[in-house]
Amino acid sequence: MLLLASHSEDTRSILEVNIRDILNKTDKTMRLNQYLRKLHKRASQFTPDNYAGEQERLYGKDLDCPPEWRSSLATVLPKSIEYWSKRADLMSSLPDNARAENMMCYIGGEGTFTPCHTAMCATLGQNIMIFASEDGSSVWFMTKTADRKIVEDYWSGTLHHNLWIEEHFASIESLMKAPFTVYILHQKVGDLVLIPSSAPHQVWNRGTYTCKVAWDRTTVKTLKLAVEEALPSIRRVCRDEQYKVKAIVYDTLVEYTRVLLSRNETELKFYPPNIEGDYTELYDLLTKILLDEHFSPSLPKGASLEEIRNEYNVTCSFCRCDIFNRFLTCEGCSTKKTEENYDVCMDCYARGRSCLCVSGLSWVEQHSWDALIGQHEEFRLMAASILEENSPNAADAPRYTETLNDARTAKRSLATVCQEALRTRPCRRLASKEGENEGGDRAYCHICIGEHARWKTIRCTQEDEGCYKAYCFSCLWHAFGMDTHDNCLAKLSWVCPCCEGFCLHPICDNKPKQNPSHLKRTILGVVTRHVADQRSVESLVDLGNSNAEWLTIGIGNRGRIPNTYKQELPVMQLPPNARRNNFKPDSRPSKPSSKVDSSKTDGAFTISTPASTAKRSRPSGGYNIDKAVSSLTPRTPDGPPTTKRARRDIPLISRLGMPRGQLSGSSPRTTRSATPTPTSSSISPVDGSKDSISKKAGQPPRKPPTTAHVGNSIMAAENTMLSHQLIQRPSVHLQVAVYSAC
């Protein structure tokens, strides 16, 4: 039905609205009638030949819906999709001041669009077009909820855009090549579009102008999807949560308990018909939330646990998500009396996100823990009665203490990980220089061979098997896709990738039963400095960096390189004594040309190396150990080894035909100029020095090999202790001949 409700002419002349400039990604403030006149002028500027041009695109997004429109919609829409309805929307369980106003208006014309995205917090979306010009309509490109992971991988791996920050509108050509089904809907005036939960979609507006009203609904199923999938994703990109998902779970259980105990049939008609089934699912969801917030009795929780009143207004200073109960706060990083404390959620702190102090934060809770556990027992009794009524032979719901004991044997709770982090991480204040107070214990990462503070790494627990390897959290995330909390710190016993059999290090590749993993998902870096609090810092993993390097070339494992890339790599031969030591070469080119093949639809990078790159030889020249050792320190304490490949070469230097005794630095090595094998291209030394060949005094120079050296480094097939020895002797100066030929 067409809704003929609009602002009067006088109202449009004075009403100011925020209009989105799509190309510049900025908001402009203008009067509503001024914007409507612009729509009439802009519509004729877009043609089939220039629709992708740089013309100005102004879109009235997220405009407040007039109360008259909301009332009119309530009279014509079914009760099952009514906005803030107790029967259809669990947002109604929150107090009025805590609800999210998500019924918005969208006014746009030809050339305006909404990039591909999913509804906030996995909610169900409704969109109805209430008014449009004669030629006005909207084209929807929609996907299934079941394909959400495939769509996300395709967006990040092939299109190189993050689906969670709503920035890219895919072309028809890209959607035709996509490995999932795309459903196209042509929406006209009066059409109501229902968007499934977590279903990616994008919208293109056509004609002079269109006017739509959209709103979201929260159900039990959307709450479960939000807790398990949506919240971790929006937390990573620091997107406002707005919907207070965990608070909705708790408040809905409180209200449903009251309604079910009253047994008032008249009142029950205003609630979902499957209220009992929803109750048991909500109970399981709340149990999971409370288990994450349970403290470990063996770890300290601070001198005092501050309790504040719950006013539904505490958000994380880093990720901006809503905080249901417990969180960490820092008063020491405040530089002004008027500045608020730095509040960080447990999810962020467990992953290394915090204020500049890093540690020394104190605990705060918004609900009395004893009261929460008492209410949880009431919810358990109600859930048990529902189960007994529907299934007399069903087992009773376990008590919280029993569930807690079972959970403790499976993994560490989120609060326990934060307690341990507060104990091990050093406390730094604003006056301290970055890098100070990092703690005395150090560890070397097995992947990047960088030296890190012990609390920035995790050590394998397979010590009985003789494994003492440590991995930094940055390499675990970028090279293996392992989350700092879920895949590492929450584990009671953490087994390293080497012991699991999928390590990417070339040394591990020589071991039996190793199947180096190939990353199939692209993790795009998202810069959040402009969104998070200015006092924020990422101590463990810099999520602003992507894993593109690991997807393309890894760290020397030939098995991870795509077949199209391996075929163009020439076979490399090593010096004779290096071959006798059973070395496995690293056959990567120094700077491969990485290009994306849009014809591939597997969501991963496709490497295309030109023939000129494959034939280009590495220049000959000396290798300076001092220079290599100085490059071991990463740019940032938590940054991944992006271009500092020299650190991977260090364990192998002493094996290139040189006695280890010469590494002591007792006497400098003598070098002489040597003429490398003639090549068709000019050759320059790697480090800028003259061509040189290491040579013992009194011995004739060795004859250089004549095969091409394309690899970026020569990796040893031994343990990593040699790299530690070289790092401990940074003053040693050693030059190694690296040959290059056609």
Tab-separated table of C-alpha atoms in Angstrom, residues 405-565:
chain	number	residue	atom	x	y	z
A	405	ASN	CA	33.288	-27.129	36.440
A	406	ASP	CA	32.751	-28.661	33.012
A	407	ALA	CA	33.742	-25.416	31.304
A	408	ARG	CA	36.945	-25.105	33.336
A	409	THR	CA	38.103	-28.485	32.123
A	410	ALA	CA	37.617	-27.396	28.502
A	411	LYS	CA	39.152	-23.909	28.339
A	412	ARG	CA	39.990	-20.768	30.278
A	413	SER	CA	37.266	-18.185	30.639
A	414	LEU	CA	37.647	-14.737	29.144
A	415	ALA	CA	37.906	-13.180	32.599
A	416	THR	CA	40.607	-15.685	33.588
A	417	VAL	CA	42.688	-14.760	30.541
A	418	CYS	CA	42.375	-11.083	31.482
A	419	GLN	CA	43.402	-11.844	35.069
A	420	GLU	CA	46.500	-13.632	33.827
A	421	ALA	CA	47.265	-10.769	31.437
A	422	LEU	CA	47.054	-8.216	34.245
A	423	ARG	CA	49.565	-10.277	36.191
A	424	THR	CA	52.097	-10.808	33.392
A	425	ARG	CA	51.913	-7.646	31.281
A	426	PRO	CA	54.051	-4.683	32.418
A	427	CYS	CA	52.440	-1.432	33.468
A	428	ARG	CA	53.475	1.602	31.438
A	429	ARG	CA	52.345	5.161	32.030
A	430	LEU	CA	52.141	8.027	29.593
A	431	ALA	CA	55.491	9.413	30.729
A	432	SER	CA	57.259	6.172	29.835
A	433	LYS	CA	58.833	5.789	26.446
A	434	GLU	CA	57.442	3.118	24.220
A	435	GLY	CA	59.457	-0.038	24.669
A	436	GLU	CA	60.339	0.557	28.323
A	437	ASN	CA	59.151	-1.705	31.104
A	438	GLU	CA	58.704	-4.585	28.676
A	439	GLY	CA	59.775	-7.091	31.295
A	440	GLY	CA	63.011	-9.034	31.651
A	441	ASP	CA	61.961	-12.347	30.115
A	442	ARG	CA	62.460	-12.556	26.379
A	443	ALA	CA	61.582	-15.139	23.758
A	444	TYR	CA	62.378	-15.701	20.095
A	445	CYS	CA	59.526	-16.330	17.688
A	446	HIS	CA	59.938	-19.530	15.696
A	447	ILE	CA	58.514	-17.880	12.569
A	448	CYS	CA	59.881	-14.323	12.393
A	449	ILE	CA	62.981	-15.098	14.519
A	450	GLY	CA	62.351	-11.800	16.264
A	451	GLU	CA	63.046	-11.206	19.922
A	452	HIS	CA	59.902	-10.337	21.865
A	453	ALA	CA	58.874	-9.865	25.451
A	454	ARG	CA	57.733	-13.177	26.881
A	455	TRP	CA	54.153	-11.953	27.383
A	456	LYS	CA	53.917	-11.220	23.659
A	457	THR	CA	54.563	-14.863	22.800
A	458	ILE	CA	53.111	-18.239	23.675
A	459	ARG	CA	55.193	-21.356	24.207
A	460	CYS	CA	54.244	-24.874	23.201
A	461	THR	CA	53.172	-27.071	26.107
A	462	GLN	CA	54.560	-30.247	24.520
A	463	GLU	CA	57.725	-30.051	26.611
A	464	ASP	CA	57.571	-33.768	27.300
A	465	GLU	CA	57.964	-34.285	23.560
A	466	GLY	CA	60.996	-32.007	23.515
A	467	CYS	CA	59.301	-28.946	21.999
A	468	TYR	CA	60.144	-25.555	23.453
A	469	LYS	CA	59.152	-23.382	20.510
A	470	ALA	CA	57.615	-19.972	21.071
A	471	TYR	CA	55.434	-18.080	18.605
A	472	CYS	CA	54.564	-14.401	18.710
A	473	PHE	CA	50.858	-13.626	18.516
A	474	SER	CA	51.377	-11.459	15.442
A	475	CYS	CA	52.738	-14.374	13.378
A	476	LEU	CA	50.062	-16.717	14.698
A	477	TRP	CA	47.350	-14.351	13.493
A	478	HIS	CA	48.810	-13.330	10.146
A	479	ALA	CA	50.460	-16.612	9.139
A	480	PHE	CA	47.991	-19.135	10.559
A	481	GLY	CA	44.807	-17.143	11.214
A	482	MET	CA	44.898	-18.098	14.913
A	483	ASP	CA	43.001	-15.709	17.171
A	484	THR	CA	44.963	-14.551	20.214
A	485	HIS	CA	42.250	-15.543	22.666
A	486	ASP	CA	40.143	-18.239	21.046
A	487	ASN	CA	42.984	-20.286	19.546
A	488	CYS	CA	45.805	-19.508	21.978
A	489	LEU	CA	45.289	-18.024	25.436
A	490	ALA	CA	41.973	-19.766	26.114
A	491	LYS	CA	43.561	-23.178	25.571
A	492	LEU	CA	44.485	-25.115	28.703
A	493	SER	CA	47.351	-26.727	26.797
A	494	TRP	CA	48.501	-25.021	23.629
A	495	VAL	CA	50.145	-27.156	20.955
A	496	CYS	CA	52.248	-25.220	18.462
A	497	PRO	CA	51.763	-25.485	14.673
A	498	CYS	CA	54.979	-27.476	14.390
A	499	CYS	CA	53.730	-30.198	16.730
A	500	GLU	CA	50.335	-30.095	15.040
A	501	GLY	CA	52.051	-30.661	11.703
A	502	PHE	CA	51.169	-27.516	9.756
A	503	CYS	CA	54.011	-25.111	10.513
A	504	LEU	CA	55.172	-22.929	7.634
A	505	HIS	CA	58.815	-22.669	8.659
A	506	PRO	CA	61.192	-24.372	6.188
A	507	ILE	CA	63.000	-26.100	9.051
A	508	CYS	CA	59.743	-27.768	10.045
A	509	ASP	CA	59.069	-28.627	6.414
A	510	ASN	CA	61.950	-31.122	6.510
A	511	LYS	CA	60.385	-33.028	9.368
A	512	PRO	CA	58.233	-36.088	8.695
A	513	LYS	CA	54.451	-35.920	8.874
A	514	GLN	CA	54.426	-32.197	8.148
A	515	ASN	CA	51.630	-30.813	6.014
A	516	PRO	CA	52.154	-27.050	5.861
A	517	SER	CA	48.800	-25.317	5.756
A	518	HIS	CA	47.811	-22.978	2.974
A	519	LEU	CA	45.835	-19.995	4.195
A	520	LYS	CA	42.582	-19.816	2.277
A	521	ARG	CA	41.107	-16.724	3.916
A	522	THR	CA	42.327	-13.209	3.400
A	523	ILE	CA	42.497	-11.136	6.568
A	524	LEU	CA	42.451	-7.503	5.520
A	525	GLY	CA	43.989	-4.975	7.844
A	526	VAL	CA	41.641	-2.309	9.152
A	527	VAL	CA	43.049	0.953	10.484
A	528	THR	CA	41.045	1.923	13.568
A	529	ARG	CA	43.119	4.813	14.950
A	530	HIS	CA	40.555	7.370	13.810
A	531	VAL	CA	37.759	5.402	15.485
A	532	ALA	CA	39.225	4.105	18.738
A	533	ASP	CA	40.110	6.302	21.696
A	534	GLN	CA	43.325	8.249	21.082
A	535	ARG	CA	44.870	6.595	24.158
A	536	SER	CA	44.490	3.145	22.603
A	537	VAL	CA	47.288	0.761	21.682
A	538	GLU	CA	47.491	-2.784	20.270
A	539	SER	CA	50.221	-4.580	22.207
A	540	LEU	CA	50.052	-8.102	20.759
A	541	VAL	CA	48.794	-7.942	17.177
A	542	ASP	CA	48.539	-5.003	14.819
A	543	LEU	CA	45.196	-5.691	13.176
A	544	GLY	CA	45.875	-2.884	10.734
A	545	ASN	CA	48.161	-5.243	8.791
A	546	SER	CA	46.771	-7.863	6.434
A	547	ASN	CA	48.002	-11.396	5.830
A	548	ALA	CA	48.459	-10.859	2.078
A	549	GLU	CA	52.183	-11.637	2.218
A	550	TRP	CA	51.568	-14.959	3.918
A	551	LEU	CA	48.895	-15.860	1.391
A	552	THR	CA	51.158	-15.184	-1.573
A	553	ILE	CA	54.641	-16.388	-0.701
A	554	GLY	CA	54.645	-17.501	2.929
A	555	ILE	CA	58.123	-17.685	4.464
A	556	GLY	CA	59.899	-19.940	2.044
A	557	ASN	CA	57.727	-23.033	1.964
A	558	ARG	CA	57.542	-24.002	-1.678
A	559	GLY	CA	54.493	-26.156	-1.014
A	560	ARG	CA	52.410	-23.078	-0.228
A	561	ILE	CA	53.156	-21.320	-3.510
A	562	PRO	CA	50.458	-21.711	-6.193
A	563	ASN	CA	51.278	-24.060	-9.069
A	564	THR	CA	51.264	-21.244	-11.631
A	565	TYR	CA	54.015	-19.624	-9.630
